[in-house]
């Protein structure tokens, strides 16, 4: 039972989720708990870093997204590397983490996502644009859509027409 791949996958998933929760809690610790919190946070980030190299893409995605709560210098390279992951779920988590960390690489990562013809604009790309606000989203889309190499810009024109709202210019 313990060597069962399904159980191992479940243990990895539970470990990563618990670590992400602990990391979030630790970020809001009181000053009295600062030393203990710093220790726990360091261990949590180590587990998340290990999880980001997991063979299970769900565990990788959860770990990478959790790393968005860490120190920018310590986790930036790992999160940036995750943008190149073959699984969209991990790439999406990396973009979310980069936006949360306010790392400058998030703009290029979102433009790359927009360039990916396999991704549905409304379901997969627009949700990533919401946290950055309408003004920044429109500016980023304008930059991507005016590039002559952008594949099938009508996909985004149709998507914007369909959703309407503030992003319609």
PDB file of C-alpha atoms in Angstrom, residues 43-160:
ATOM      1  CA  UNK A  43      11.200  24.889   5.754  1.00  0.00           C
ATOM      2  CA  UNK A  44       7.937  25.526   3.910  1.00  0.00           C
ATOM      3  CA  UNK A  45       9.790  27.164   1.020  1.00  0.00           C
ATOM      4  CA  UNK A  46      12.179  24.175   0.875  1.00  0.00           C
ATOM      5  CA  UNK A  47       9.210  21.792   0.604  1.00  0.00           C
ATOM      6  CA  UNK A  48       7.620  24.001  -2.054  1.00  0.00           C
ATOM      7  CA  UNK A  49      10.907  24.088  -3.968  1.00  0.00           C
ATOM      8  CA  UNK A  50      11.060  20.280  -3.838  1.00  0.00           C
ATOM      9  CA  UNK A  51       7.408  20.126  -4.905  1.00  0.00           C
ATOM     10  CA  UNK A  52       8.154  22.330  -7.903  1.00  0.00           C
ATOM     11  CA  UNK A  53      10.377  19.504  -9.224  1.00  0.00           C
ATOM     12  CA  UNK A  54       7.751  16.790  -8.668  1.00  0.00           C
ATOM     13  CA  UNK A  55       6.812  14.405 -11.443  1.00  0.00           C
ATOM     14  CA  UNK A  56       3.150  15.202 -10.763  1.00  0.00           C
ATOM     15  CA  UNK A  57       2.114  18.360 -12.590  1.00  0.00           C
ATOM     16  CA  UNK A  58      -0.639  19.174 -10.066  1.00  0.00           C
ATOM     17  CA  UNK A  59       1.900  19.085  -7.240  1.00  0.00           C
ATOM     18  CA  UNK A  60       4.281  21.229  -9.318  1.00  0.00           C
ATOM     19  CA  UNK A  61       1.534  23.775  -9.988  1.00  0.00           C
ATOM     20  CA  UNK A  62       0.526  24.017  -6.324  1.00  0.00           C
ATOM     21  CA  UNK A  63       4.132  24.343  -5.229  1.00  0.00           C
ATOM     22  CA  UNK A  64       4.953  27.028  -7.798  1.00  0.00           C
ATOM     23  CA  UNK A  65       1.871  29.050  -6.940  1.00  0.00           C
ATOM     24  CA  UNK A  66       2.719  28.773  -3.238  1.00  0.00           C
ATOM     25  CA  UNK A  67       6.211  30.060  -3.969  1.00  0.00           C
ATOM     26  CA  UNK A  68       4.597  33.340  -4.976  1.00  0.00           C
ATOM     27  CA  UNK A  69       4.311  34.008  -1.228  1.00  0.00           C
ATOM     28  CA  UNK A  70       8.055  33.636  -0.700  1.00  0.00           C
ATOM     29  CA  UNK A  71      10.906  36.083  -0.839  1.00  0.00           C
ATOM     30  CA  UNK A  72      11.264  37.322  -4.402  1.00  0.00           C
ATOM     31  CA  UNK A  73      15.038  36.813  -4.536  1.00  0.00           C
ATOM     32  CA  UNK A  74      14.858  33.273  -3.181  1.00  0.00           C
ATOM     33  CA  UNK A  75      12.187  31.886  -5.500  1.00  0.00           C
ATOM     34  CA  UNK A  76      12.197  34.059  -8.628  1.00  0.00           C
ATOM     35  CA  UNK A  77      14.396  31.789 -10.757  1.00  0.00           C
ATOM     36  CA  UNK A  78      12.420  28.642  -9.879  1.00  0.00           C
ATOM     37  CA  UNK A  79       9.126  30.370 -10.669  1.00  0.00           C
ATOM     38  CA  UNK A  80      10.496  31.809 -13.929  1.00  0.00           C
ATOM     39  CA  UNK A  81      11.672  28.324 -14.936  1.00  0.00           C
ATOM     40  CA  UNK A  82       8.174  26.987 -14.283  1.00  0.00           C
ATOM     41  CA  UNK A  83       6.793  29.289 -16.993  1.00  0.00           C
ATOM     42  CA  UNK A  84       8.520  26.958 -19.478  1.00  0.00           C
ATOM     43  CA  UNK A  85       6.891  23.825 -18.004  1.00  0.00           C
ATOM     44  CA  UNK A  86       5.140  21.678 -20.640  1.00  0.00           C
ATOM     45  CA  UNK A  87       1.919  21.611 -18.577  1.00  0.00           C
ATOM     46  CA  UNK A  88      -0.364  24.653 -18.853  1.00  0.00           C
ATOM     47  CA  UNK A  89      -1.509  24.205 -15.234  1.00  0.00           C
ATOM     48  CA  UNK A  90       2.080  24.756 -14.051  1.00  0.00           C
ATOM     49  CA  UNK A  91       2.631  27.675 -16.427  1.00  0.00           C
ATOM     50  CA  UNK A  92      -0.587  29.312 -15.179  1.00  0.00           C
ATOM     51  CA  UNK A  93       0.553  28.872 -11.564  1.00  0.00           C
ATOM     52  CA  UNK A  94       3.938  30.406 -12.419  1.00  0.00           C
ATOM     53  CA  UNK A  95       2.306  33.441 -14.049  1.00  0.00           C
ATOM     54  CA  UNK A  96       0.024  33.839 -11.018  1.00  0.00           C
ATOM     55  CA  UNK A  97       3.042  33.663  -8.699  1.00  0.00           C
ATOM     56  CA  UNK A  98       5.020  36.172 -10.797  1.00  0.00           C
ATOM     57  CA  UNK A  99       2.114  38.635 -10.708  1.00  0.00           C
ATOM     58  CA  UNK A 100       1.759  38.131  -6.936  1.00  0.00           C
ATOM     59  CA  UNK A 101       5.508  38.726  -6.472  1.00  0.00           C
ATOM     60  CA  UNK A 102       5.348  41.780  -8.765  1.00  0.00           C
ATOM     61  CA  UNK A 103       8.216  40.326 -10.777  1.00  0.00           C
ATOM     62  CA  UNK A 104       8.749  42.066 -14.121  1.00  0.00           C
ATOM     63  CA  UNK A 105       8.835  38.767 -16.048  1.00  0.00           C
ATOM     64  CA  UNK A 106       5.040  38.342 -15.690  1.00  0.00           C
ATOM     65  CA  UNK A 107       4.391  40.632 -18.688  1.00  0.00           C
ATOM     66  CA  UNK A 108       6.392  38.510 -21.106  1.00  0.00           C
ATOM     67  CA  UNK A 109       4.900  35.316 -19.645  1.00  0.00           C
ATOM     68  CA  UNK A 110       1.375  36.616 -20.273  1.00  0.00           C
ATOM     69  CA  UNK A 111       2.240  37.711 -23.811  1.00  0.00           C
ATOM     70  CA  UNK A 112       3.631  34.224 -24.449  1.00  0.00           C
ATOM     71  CA  UNK A 113       0.384  32.736 -23.123  1.00  0.00           C
ATOM     72  CA  UNK A 114      -1.592  34.975 -25.472  1.00  0.00           C
ATOM     73  CA  UNK A 115       0.586  33.802 -28.364  1.00  0.00           C
ATOM     74  CA  UNK A 116      -0.257  30.174 -27.595  1.00  0.00           C
ATOM     75  CA  UNK A 117      -3.039  29.227 -30.019  1.00  0.00           C
ATOM     76  CA  UNK A 118      -4.022  26.174 -27.939  1.00  0.00           C
ATOM     77  CA  UNK A 119      -5.161  28.374 -25.045  1.00  0.00           C
ATOM     78  CA  UNK A 120      -8.690  29.739 -25.011  1.00  0.00           C
ATOM     79  CA  UNK A 121      -8.604  33.496 -24.403  1.00  0.00           C
ATOM     80  CA  UNK A 122     -11.758  33.675 -22.254  1.00  0.00           C
ATOM     81  CA  UNK A 123     -11.220  30.560 -20.162  1.00  0.00           C
ATOM     82  CA  UNK A 124      -7.455  30.449 -19.772  1.00  0.00           C
ATOM     83  CA  UNK A 125      -5.849  33.837 -20.450  1.00  0.00           C
ATOM     84  CA  UNK A 126      -8.376  36.465 -19.315  1.00  0.00           C
ATOM     85  CA  UNK A 127      -8.486  35.100 -15.733  1.00  0.00           C
ATOM     86  CA  UNK A 128      -4.730  35.760 -15.520  1.00  0.00           C
ATOM     87  CA  UNK A 129      -5.269  39.361 -16.610  1.00  0.00           C
ATOM     88  CA  UNK A 130      -7.856  40.154 -13.907  1.00  0.00           C
ATOM     89  CA  UNK A 131      -5.409  40.642 -10.980  1.00  0.00           C
ATOM     90  CA  UNK A 132      -3.365  43.221 -12.892  1.00  0.00           C
ATOM     91  CA  UNK A 133      -6.326  45.526 -13.524  1.00  0.00           C
ATOM     92  CA  UNK A 134      -8.077  46.764 -16.637  1.00  0.00           C
ATOM     93  CA  UNK A 135      -5.592  49.489 -17.596  1.00  0.00           C
ATOM     94  CA  UNK A 136      -2.552  47.190 -17.441  1.00  0.00           C
ATOM     95  CA  UNK A 137      -4.478  44.351 -19.125  1.00  0.00           C
ATOM     96  CA  UNK A 138      -5.521  46.529 -22.059  1.00  0.00           C
ATOM     97  CA  UNK A 139      -1.978  47.890 -22.451  1.00  0.00           C
ATOM     98  CA  UNK A 140      -0.544  44.370 -22.412  1.00  0.00           C
ATOM     99  CA  UNK A 141      -3.089  43.072 -24.932  1.00  0.00           C
ATOM    100  CA  UNK A 142      -2.463  46.065 -27.192  1.00  0.00           C
ATOM    101  CA  UNK A 143       1.269  45.357 -27.098  1.00  0.00           C
ATOM    102  CA  UNK A 144       0.724  41.679 -27.921  1.00  0.00           C
ATOM    103  CA  UNK A 145      -1.902  42.232 -30.616  1.00  0.00           C
ATOM    104  CA  UNK A 146       0.081  44.889 -32.494  1.00  0.00           C
ATOM    105  CA  UNK A 147       2.995  42.502 -32.954  1.00  0.00           C
ATOM    106  CA  UNK A 148       3.013  41.358 -36.584  1.00  0.00           C
ATOM    107  CA  UNK A 149       3.964  37.825 -35.503  1.00  0.00           C
ATOM    108  CA  UNK A 150       0.909  37.466 -33.238  1.00  0.00           C
ATOM    109  CA  UNK A 151      -1.021  34.372 -34.396  1.00  0.00           C
ATOM    110  CA  UNK A 152      -4.664  34.943 -35.326  1.00  0.00           C
ATOM    111  CA  UNK A 153      -5.446  38.196 -33.475  1.00  0.00           C
ATOM    112  CA  UNK A 154      -9.120  37.717 -34.333  1.00  0.00           C
ATOM    113  CA  UNK A 155      -9.270  35.148 -31.494  1.00  0.00           C
ATOM    114  CA  UNK A 156      -8.840  37.968 -29.001  1.00  0.00           C
ATOM    115  CA  UNK A 157     -11.066  40.383 -30.903  1.00  0.00           C
ATOM    116  CA  UNK A 158     -13.861  37.781 -30.813  1.00  0.00           C
ATOM    117  CA  UNK A 159     -13.197  37.017 -27.142  1.00  0.00           C
ATOM    118  CA  UNK A 160     -13.293  40.698 -26.178  1.00  0.00           C
TER     119      UNK A 160
END
